[in-house]
mmCIF file of C-alpha atoms in Angstrom:
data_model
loop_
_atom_site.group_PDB
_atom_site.id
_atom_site.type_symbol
_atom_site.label_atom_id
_atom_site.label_comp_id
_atom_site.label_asym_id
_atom_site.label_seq_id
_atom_site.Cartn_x
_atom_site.Cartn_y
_atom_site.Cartn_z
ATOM 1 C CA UNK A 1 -22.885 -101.976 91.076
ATOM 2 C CA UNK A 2 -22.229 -105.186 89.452
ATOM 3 C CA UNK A 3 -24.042 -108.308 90.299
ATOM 4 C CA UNK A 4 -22.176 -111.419 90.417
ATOM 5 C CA UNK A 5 -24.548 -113.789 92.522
ATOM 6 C CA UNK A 6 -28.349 -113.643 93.712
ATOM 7 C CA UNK A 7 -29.011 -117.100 95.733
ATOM 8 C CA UNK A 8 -32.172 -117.797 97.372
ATOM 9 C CA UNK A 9 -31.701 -120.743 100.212
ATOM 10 C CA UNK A 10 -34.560 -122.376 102.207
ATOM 11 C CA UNK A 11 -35.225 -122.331 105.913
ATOM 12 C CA UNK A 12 -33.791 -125.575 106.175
ATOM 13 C CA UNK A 13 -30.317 -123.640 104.724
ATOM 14 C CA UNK A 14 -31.164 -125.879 101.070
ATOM 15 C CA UNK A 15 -30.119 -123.368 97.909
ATOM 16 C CA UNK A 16 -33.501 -122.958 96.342
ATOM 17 C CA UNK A 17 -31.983 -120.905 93.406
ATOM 18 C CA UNK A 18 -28.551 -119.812 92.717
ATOM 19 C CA UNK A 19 -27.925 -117.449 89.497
ATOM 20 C CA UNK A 20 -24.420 -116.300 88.932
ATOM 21 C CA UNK A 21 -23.104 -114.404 86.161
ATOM 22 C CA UNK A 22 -19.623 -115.851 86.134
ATOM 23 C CA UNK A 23 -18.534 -119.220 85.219
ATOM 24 C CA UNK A 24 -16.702 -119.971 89.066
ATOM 25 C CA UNK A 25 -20.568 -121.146 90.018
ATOM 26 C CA UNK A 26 -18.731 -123.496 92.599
ATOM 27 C CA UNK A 27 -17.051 -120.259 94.246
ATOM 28 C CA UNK A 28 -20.238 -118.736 95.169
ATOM 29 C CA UNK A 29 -21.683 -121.979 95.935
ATOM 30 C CA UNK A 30 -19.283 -121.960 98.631
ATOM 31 C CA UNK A 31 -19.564 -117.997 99.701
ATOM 32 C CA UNK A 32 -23.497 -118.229 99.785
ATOM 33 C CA UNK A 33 -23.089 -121.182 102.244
ATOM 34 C CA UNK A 34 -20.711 -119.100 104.293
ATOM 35 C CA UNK A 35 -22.561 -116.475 104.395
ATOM 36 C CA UNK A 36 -25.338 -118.616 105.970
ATOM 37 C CA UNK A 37 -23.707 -118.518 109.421
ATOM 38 C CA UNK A 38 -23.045 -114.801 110.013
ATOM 39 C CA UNK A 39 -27.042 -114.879 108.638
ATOM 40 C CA UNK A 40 -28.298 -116.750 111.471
ATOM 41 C CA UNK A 41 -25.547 -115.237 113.832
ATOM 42 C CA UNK A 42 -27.488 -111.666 113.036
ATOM 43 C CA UNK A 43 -30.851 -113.193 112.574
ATOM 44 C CA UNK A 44 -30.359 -114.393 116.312
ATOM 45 C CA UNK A 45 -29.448 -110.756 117.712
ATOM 46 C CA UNK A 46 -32.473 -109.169 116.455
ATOM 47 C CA UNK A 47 -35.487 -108.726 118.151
ATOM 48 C CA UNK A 48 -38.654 -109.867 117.061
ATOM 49 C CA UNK A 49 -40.970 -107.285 116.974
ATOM 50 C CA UNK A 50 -38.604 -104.342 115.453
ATOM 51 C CA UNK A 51 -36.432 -106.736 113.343
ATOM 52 C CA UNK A 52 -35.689 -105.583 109.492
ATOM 53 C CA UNK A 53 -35.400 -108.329 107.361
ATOM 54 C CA UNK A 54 -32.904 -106.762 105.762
ATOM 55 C CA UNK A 55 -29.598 -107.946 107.003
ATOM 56 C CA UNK A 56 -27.189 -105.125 105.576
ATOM 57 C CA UNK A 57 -23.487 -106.653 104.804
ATOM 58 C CA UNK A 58 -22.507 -110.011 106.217
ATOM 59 C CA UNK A 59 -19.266 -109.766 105.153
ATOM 60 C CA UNK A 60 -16.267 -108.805 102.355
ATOM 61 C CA UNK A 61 -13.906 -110.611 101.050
ATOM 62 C CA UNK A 62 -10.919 -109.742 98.813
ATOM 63 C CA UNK A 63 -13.000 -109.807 95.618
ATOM 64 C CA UNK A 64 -16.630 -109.634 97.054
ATOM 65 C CA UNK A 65 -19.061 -107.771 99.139
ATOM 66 C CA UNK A 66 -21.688 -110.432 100.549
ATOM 67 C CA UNK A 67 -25.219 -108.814 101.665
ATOM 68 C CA UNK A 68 -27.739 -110.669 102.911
ATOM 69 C CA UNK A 69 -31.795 -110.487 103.409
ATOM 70 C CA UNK A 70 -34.012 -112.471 105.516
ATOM 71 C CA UNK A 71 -37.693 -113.058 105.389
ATOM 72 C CA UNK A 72 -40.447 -113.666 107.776
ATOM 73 C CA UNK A 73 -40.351 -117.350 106.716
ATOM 74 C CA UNK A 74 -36.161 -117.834 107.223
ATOM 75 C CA UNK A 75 -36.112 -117.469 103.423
ATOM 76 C CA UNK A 76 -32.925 -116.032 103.343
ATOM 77 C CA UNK A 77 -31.660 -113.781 99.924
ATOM 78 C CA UNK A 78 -27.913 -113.421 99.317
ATOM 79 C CA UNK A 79 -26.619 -111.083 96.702
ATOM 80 C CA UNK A 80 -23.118 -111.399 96.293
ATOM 81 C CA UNK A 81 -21.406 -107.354 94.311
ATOM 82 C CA UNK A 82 -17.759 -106.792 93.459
ATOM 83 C CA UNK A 83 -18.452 -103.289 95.259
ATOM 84 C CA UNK A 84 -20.347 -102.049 98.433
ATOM 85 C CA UNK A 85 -23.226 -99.726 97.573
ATOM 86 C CA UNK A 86 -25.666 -97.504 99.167
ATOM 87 C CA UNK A 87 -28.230 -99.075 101.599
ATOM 88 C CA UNK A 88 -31.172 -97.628 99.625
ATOM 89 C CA UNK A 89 -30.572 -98.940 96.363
ATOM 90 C CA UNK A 90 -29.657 -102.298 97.781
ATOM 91 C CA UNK A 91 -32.628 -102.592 100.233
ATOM 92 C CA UNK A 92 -34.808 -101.871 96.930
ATOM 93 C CA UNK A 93 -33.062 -105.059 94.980
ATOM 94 C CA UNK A 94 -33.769 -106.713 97.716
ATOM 95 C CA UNK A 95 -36.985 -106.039 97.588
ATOM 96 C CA UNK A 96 -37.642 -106.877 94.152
ATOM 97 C CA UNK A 97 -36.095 -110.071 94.372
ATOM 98 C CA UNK A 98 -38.899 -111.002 97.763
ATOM 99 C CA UNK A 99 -41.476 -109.539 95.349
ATOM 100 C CA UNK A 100 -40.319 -112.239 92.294
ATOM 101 C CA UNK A 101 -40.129 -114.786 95.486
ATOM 102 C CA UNK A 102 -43.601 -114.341 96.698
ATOM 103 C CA UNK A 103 -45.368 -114.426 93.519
ATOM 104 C CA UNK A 104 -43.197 -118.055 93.018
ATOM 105 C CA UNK A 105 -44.613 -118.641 96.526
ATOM 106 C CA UNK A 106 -48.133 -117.818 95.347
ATOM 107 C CA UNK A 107 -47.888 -120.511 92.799
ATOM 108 C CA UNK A 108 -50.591 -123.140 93.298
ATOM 109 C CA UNK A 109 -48.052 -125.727 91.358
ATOM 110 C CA UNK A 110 -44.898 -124.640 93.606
ATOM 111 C CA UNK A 111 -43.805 -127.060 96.429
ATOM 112 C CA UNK A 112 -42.665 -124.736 99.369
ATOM 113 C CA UNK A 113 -38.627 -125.940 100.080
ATOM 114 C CA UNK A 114 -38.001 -127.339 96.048
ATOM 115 C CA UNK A 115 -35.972 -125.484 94.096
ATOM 116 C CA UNK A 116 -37.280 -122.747 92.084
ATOM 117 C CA UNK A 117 -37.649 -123.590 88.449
ATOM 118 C CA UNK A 118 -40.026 -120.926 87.491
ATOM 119 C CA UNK A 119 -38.839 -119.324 84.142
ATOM 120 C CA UNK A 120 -40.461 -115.952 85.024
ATOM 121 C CA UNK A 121 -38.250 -116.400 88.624
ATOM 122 C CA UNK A 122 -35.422 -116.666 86.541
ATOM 123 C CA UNK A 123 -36.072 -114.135 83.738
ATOM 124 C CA UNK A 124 -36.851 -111.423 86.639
ATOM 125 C CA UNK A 125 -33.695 -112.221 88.519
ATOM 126 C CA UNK A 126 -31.475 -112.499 85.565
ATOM 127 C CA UNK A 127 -33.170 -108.941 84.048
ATOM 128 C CA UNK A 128 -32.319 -107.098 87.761
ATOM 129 C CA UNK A 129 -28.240 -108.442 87.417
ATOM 130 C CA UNK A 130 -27.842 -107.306 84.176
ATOM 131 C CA UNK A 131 -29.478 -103.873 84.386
ATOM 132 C CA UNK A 132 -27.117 -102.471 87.464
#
């Protein structure tokens, strides 16, 4: 499984945090916003009581796989692969990426909606993208 994108976008559909590891950055600019509307299509199908926040694929594209994650707060996670993978190992990235995203939210000095700028944010995502 390699890791091309991990964006984090707002409830308010604002990119909090985008990491890439490729230099197109505009390209998944543009496939994390596309992805936002098959998010809200699915987030508006589940129920509310039994819903899993995470979203499974959203969709593939020639080059990509797009998978997507939702939290209680319409946080939404997108982690864009070049192949599909197992459920499992992908709801466990996901996961770990809400668990690096809570303790930003648990910041005292973090504005809820700004973009993340936290270093330890960044080191955790950037360490989970390059170990798969």
């Amino acid at each position: 499984m390699v890791i091309r994108c991990v964006a984090v976008v707002g409830k308010q559909n604002n990119p909090l945090y985008i990491h890439s590891t490729d230099d197109p950055h505009l390209q998944f600019h543009y496939l994390v916003h596309s992805s936002l509307d098959v998010i809200e299509e699915k987030i508006g199908k589940a129920t509310t009581d039994a819903r899993d926040p995470y979203l499974g694929l959203l969709y593939p594209t020639e080059d990509f796989h797009i998978y997507g994650y939702c939290t209680n707060t319409k946080t939404k996670l997108v982690i864009i692969l070049d192949e599909p993978v197992q459920q499992p190992e992908l709801k466990a990235l996901f996961l770990r990426i809400h668990d690096a995203y809570t303790a930003v939210m648990c910041n005292a000095f973090y504005e809820p909606g700004t973009p993340i700028t936290s270093k330890a944010f960044d080191k955790t995502i950037k360490s989970l993208a390059t170990r798969r």
